[in-house]
Amino acid sequence: MGENQFSRELRLLTPSHFTRVFNKAIPAVSPAFTLLARHNQLENPRLGITLSKKRIRKAHDRNRIKRIIRESFRHKAHQLPPIDIIVVGKSGADQLSNDEIFKTLEKQWQKLVKRCAESQ
């Protein structure tokens, strides 16, 4: 597997992890996604994903988007600072193609890195 894995330590797992990020978040916003981040005390970034049924109706669309988000994160994780990230899906995200989602997230990761560096 190497460095592009998505193991348990790279995930936000409990509601308290999510709440901690939501309380003092550094945002990066696009029309399809909002990325919220907060510095953590670990050596690696962690990812949490929230895609509500209200915003993205069909389960297969939510699953597809989650797979793309995880894949994008795996490719970018080694370049990210030690932060906890939550990706929040917005209405219309299911209308984007896989490539469009990947490109949008690529821009969002860069924006987030820049904003997190400024906040330290």
CSV table of C-alpha atoms in Angstrom, one decimal:
chain,number,residue,atom,x,y,z
A,1,MET,CA,0.0,0.0,0.0
A,2,GLY,CA,2.8,2.5,0.9
A,3,GLU,CA,2.0,6.1,1.7
A,4,ASN,CA,-1.3,6.3,-0.1
A,5,GLN,CA,-3.4,4.5,2.4
A,6,PHE,CA,-6.5,5.6,4.3
A,7,SER,CA,-6.0,3.8,7.7
A,8,ARG,CA,-7.9,4.4,10.9
A,9,GLU,CA,-5.5,7.0,12.2
A,10,LEU,CA,-6.3,9.2,9.1
A,11,ARG,CA,-10.0,9.4,9.9
A,12,LEU,CA,-12.2,11.4,12.2
A,13,LEU,CA,-14.1,8.7,14.0
A,14,THR,CA,-16.1,10.0,16.9
A,15,PRO,CA,-18.7,12.8,17.2
A,16,SER,CA,-16.3,14.6,19.6
A,17,HIS,CA,-13.6,14.8,16.8
A,18,PHE,CA,-16.2,16.4,14.5
A,19,THR,CA,-17.5,18.8,17.2
A,20,ARG,CA,-13.9,19.9,17.9
A,21,VAL,CA,-13.4,20.9,14.3
A,22,PHE,CA,-16.8,22.5,13.9
A,23,ASN,CA,-16.3,24.7,17.0
A,24,LYS,CA,-13.2,26.6,15.7
A,25,ALA,CA,-12.9,25.9,12.0
A,26,ILE,CA,-10.8,27.4,9.3
A,27,PRO,CA,-13.1,27.3,6.2
A,28,ALA,CA,-12.3,26.8,2.5
A,29,VAL,CA,-15.5,27.2,0.5
A,30,SER,CA,-16.5,26.2,-3.1
A,31,PRO,CA,-19.9,25.9,-4.8
A,32,ALA,CA,-20.0,22.1,-4.2
A,33,PHE,CA,-18.1,21.6,-0.9
A,34,THR,CA,-17.1,23.4,2.2
A,35,LEU,CA,-13.9,22.2,3.9
A,36,LEU,CA,-13.5,23.0,7.5
A,37,ALA,CA,-10.1,22.5,9.2
A,38,ARG,CA,-8.5,22.8,12.6
A,39,HIS,CA,-4.9,22.1,13.8
A,40,ASN,CA,-4.4,18.8,15.7
A,41,GLN,CA,-1.7,17.5,18.0
A,42,LEU,CA,-0.8,14.6,15.8
A,43,GLU,CA,1.8,14.2,13.1
A,44,ASN,CA,-0.7,13.6,10.3
A,45,PRO,CA,-3.9,15.1,8.9
A,46,ARG,CA,-7.3,13.4,9.5
A,47,LEU,CA,-10.4,13.4,7.3
A,48,GLY,CA,-14.1,13.4,8.1
A,49,ILE,CA,-16.9,13.5,5.5
A,50,THR,CA,-20.5,14.6,5.9
A,51,LEU,CA,-22.8,14.3,2.9
A,52,SER,CA,-26.4,14.7,4.0
A,53,LYS,CA,-29.4,12.9,2.3
A,54,LYS,CA,-31.1,16.2,2.2
A,55,ARG,CA,-28.4,17.7,-0.1
A,56,ILE,CA,-27.5,14.6,-2.1
A,57,ARG,CA,-30.5,12.4,-2.5
A,58,LYS,CA,-29.3,9.2,-3.9
A,59,ALA,CA,-27.1,6.8,-1.9
A,60,HIS,CA,-25.0,5.8,-4.9
A,61,ASP,CA,-24.2,9.5,-5.5
A,62,ARG,CA,-23.2,10.0,-1.9
A,63,ASN,CA,-21.0,6.8,-2.0
A,64,ARG,CA,-19.4,7.9,-5.3
A,65,ILE,CA,-18.5,11.4,-3.9
A,66,LYS,CA,-17.2,9.9,-0.7
A,67,ARG,CA,-14.9,7.5,-2.7
A,68,ILE,CA,-13.5,10.5,-4.7
A,69,ILE,CA,-13.0,12.6,-1.6
A,70,ARG,CA,-11.1,9.8,0.1
A,71,GLU,CA,-9.0,9.1,-3.0
A,72,SER,CA,-8.2,12.8,-3.4
A,73,PHE,CA,-7.2,13.0,0.3
A,74,ARG,CA,-5.0,9.9,0.1
A,75,HIS,CA,-3.1,11.5,-2.8
A,76,LYS,CA,-2.7,14.9,-1.0
A,77,ALA,CA,-2.3,13.8,2.7
A,78,HIS,CA,1.5,13.7,2.6
A,79,GLN,CA,1.5,17.4,1.6
A,80,LEU,CA,-1.0,18.6,4.2
A,81,PRO,CA,-0.1,19.9,7.7
A,82,PRO,CA,-1.3,18.1,10.8
A,83,ILE,CA,-4.9,19.3,10.7
A,84,ASP,CA,-8.3,17.7,11.1
A,85,ILE,CA,-10.5,18.3,8.0
A,86,ILE,CA,-14.2,17.9,7.5
A,87,VAL,CA,-15.6,17.9,4.0
A,88,VAL,CA,-19.3,19.0,3.9
A,89,GLY,CA,-21.2,18.4,0.7
A,90,LYS,CA,-23.5,21.0,-0.7
A,91,SER,CA,-26.5,20.7,-3.0
A,92,GLY,CA,-25.4,20.2,-6.6
A,93,ALA,CA,-22.3,18.2,-5.8
A,94,ASP,CA,-23.9,15.1,-7.3
A,95,GLN,CA,-24.2,16.9,-10.6
A,96,LEU,CA,-20.5,17.1,-11.0
A,97,SER,CA,-18.5,14.5,-12.9
A,98,ASN,CA,-15.7,12.6,-11.1
A,99,ASP,CA,-13.0,14.6,-12.7
A,100,GLU,CA,-14.8,17.9,-11.8
A,101,ILE,CA,-15.0,16.8,-8.2
A,102,PHE,CA,-11.3,15.8,-8.1
A,103,LYS,CA,-10.3,19.2,-9.6
A,104,THR,CA,-12.5,21.1,-7.2
A,105,LEU,CA,-11.0,19.3,-4.2
A,106,GLU,CA,-7.5,19.8,-5.5
A,107,LYS,CA,-8.0,23.6,-5.4
A,108,GLN,CA,-9.7,23.3,-2.0
A,109,TRP,CA,-6.7,21.4,-0.4
A,110,GLN,CA,-4.4,24.1,-1.6
A,111,LYS,CA,-6.6,26.9,-0.3
A,112,LEU,CA,-6.8,25.1,3.1
A,113,VAL,CA,-3.1,24.6,3.4
A,114,LYS,CA,-2.6,28.3,2.7
A,115,ARG,CA,-5.2,29.4,5.3
A,116,CYS,CA,-3.9,27.0,7.9
A,117,ALA,CA,-0.4,28.3,7.5
A,118,GLU,CA,-1.7,31.9,7.9
A,119,SER,CA,-3.6,31.0,11.1
A,120,GLN,CA,-0.6,29.7,13.0
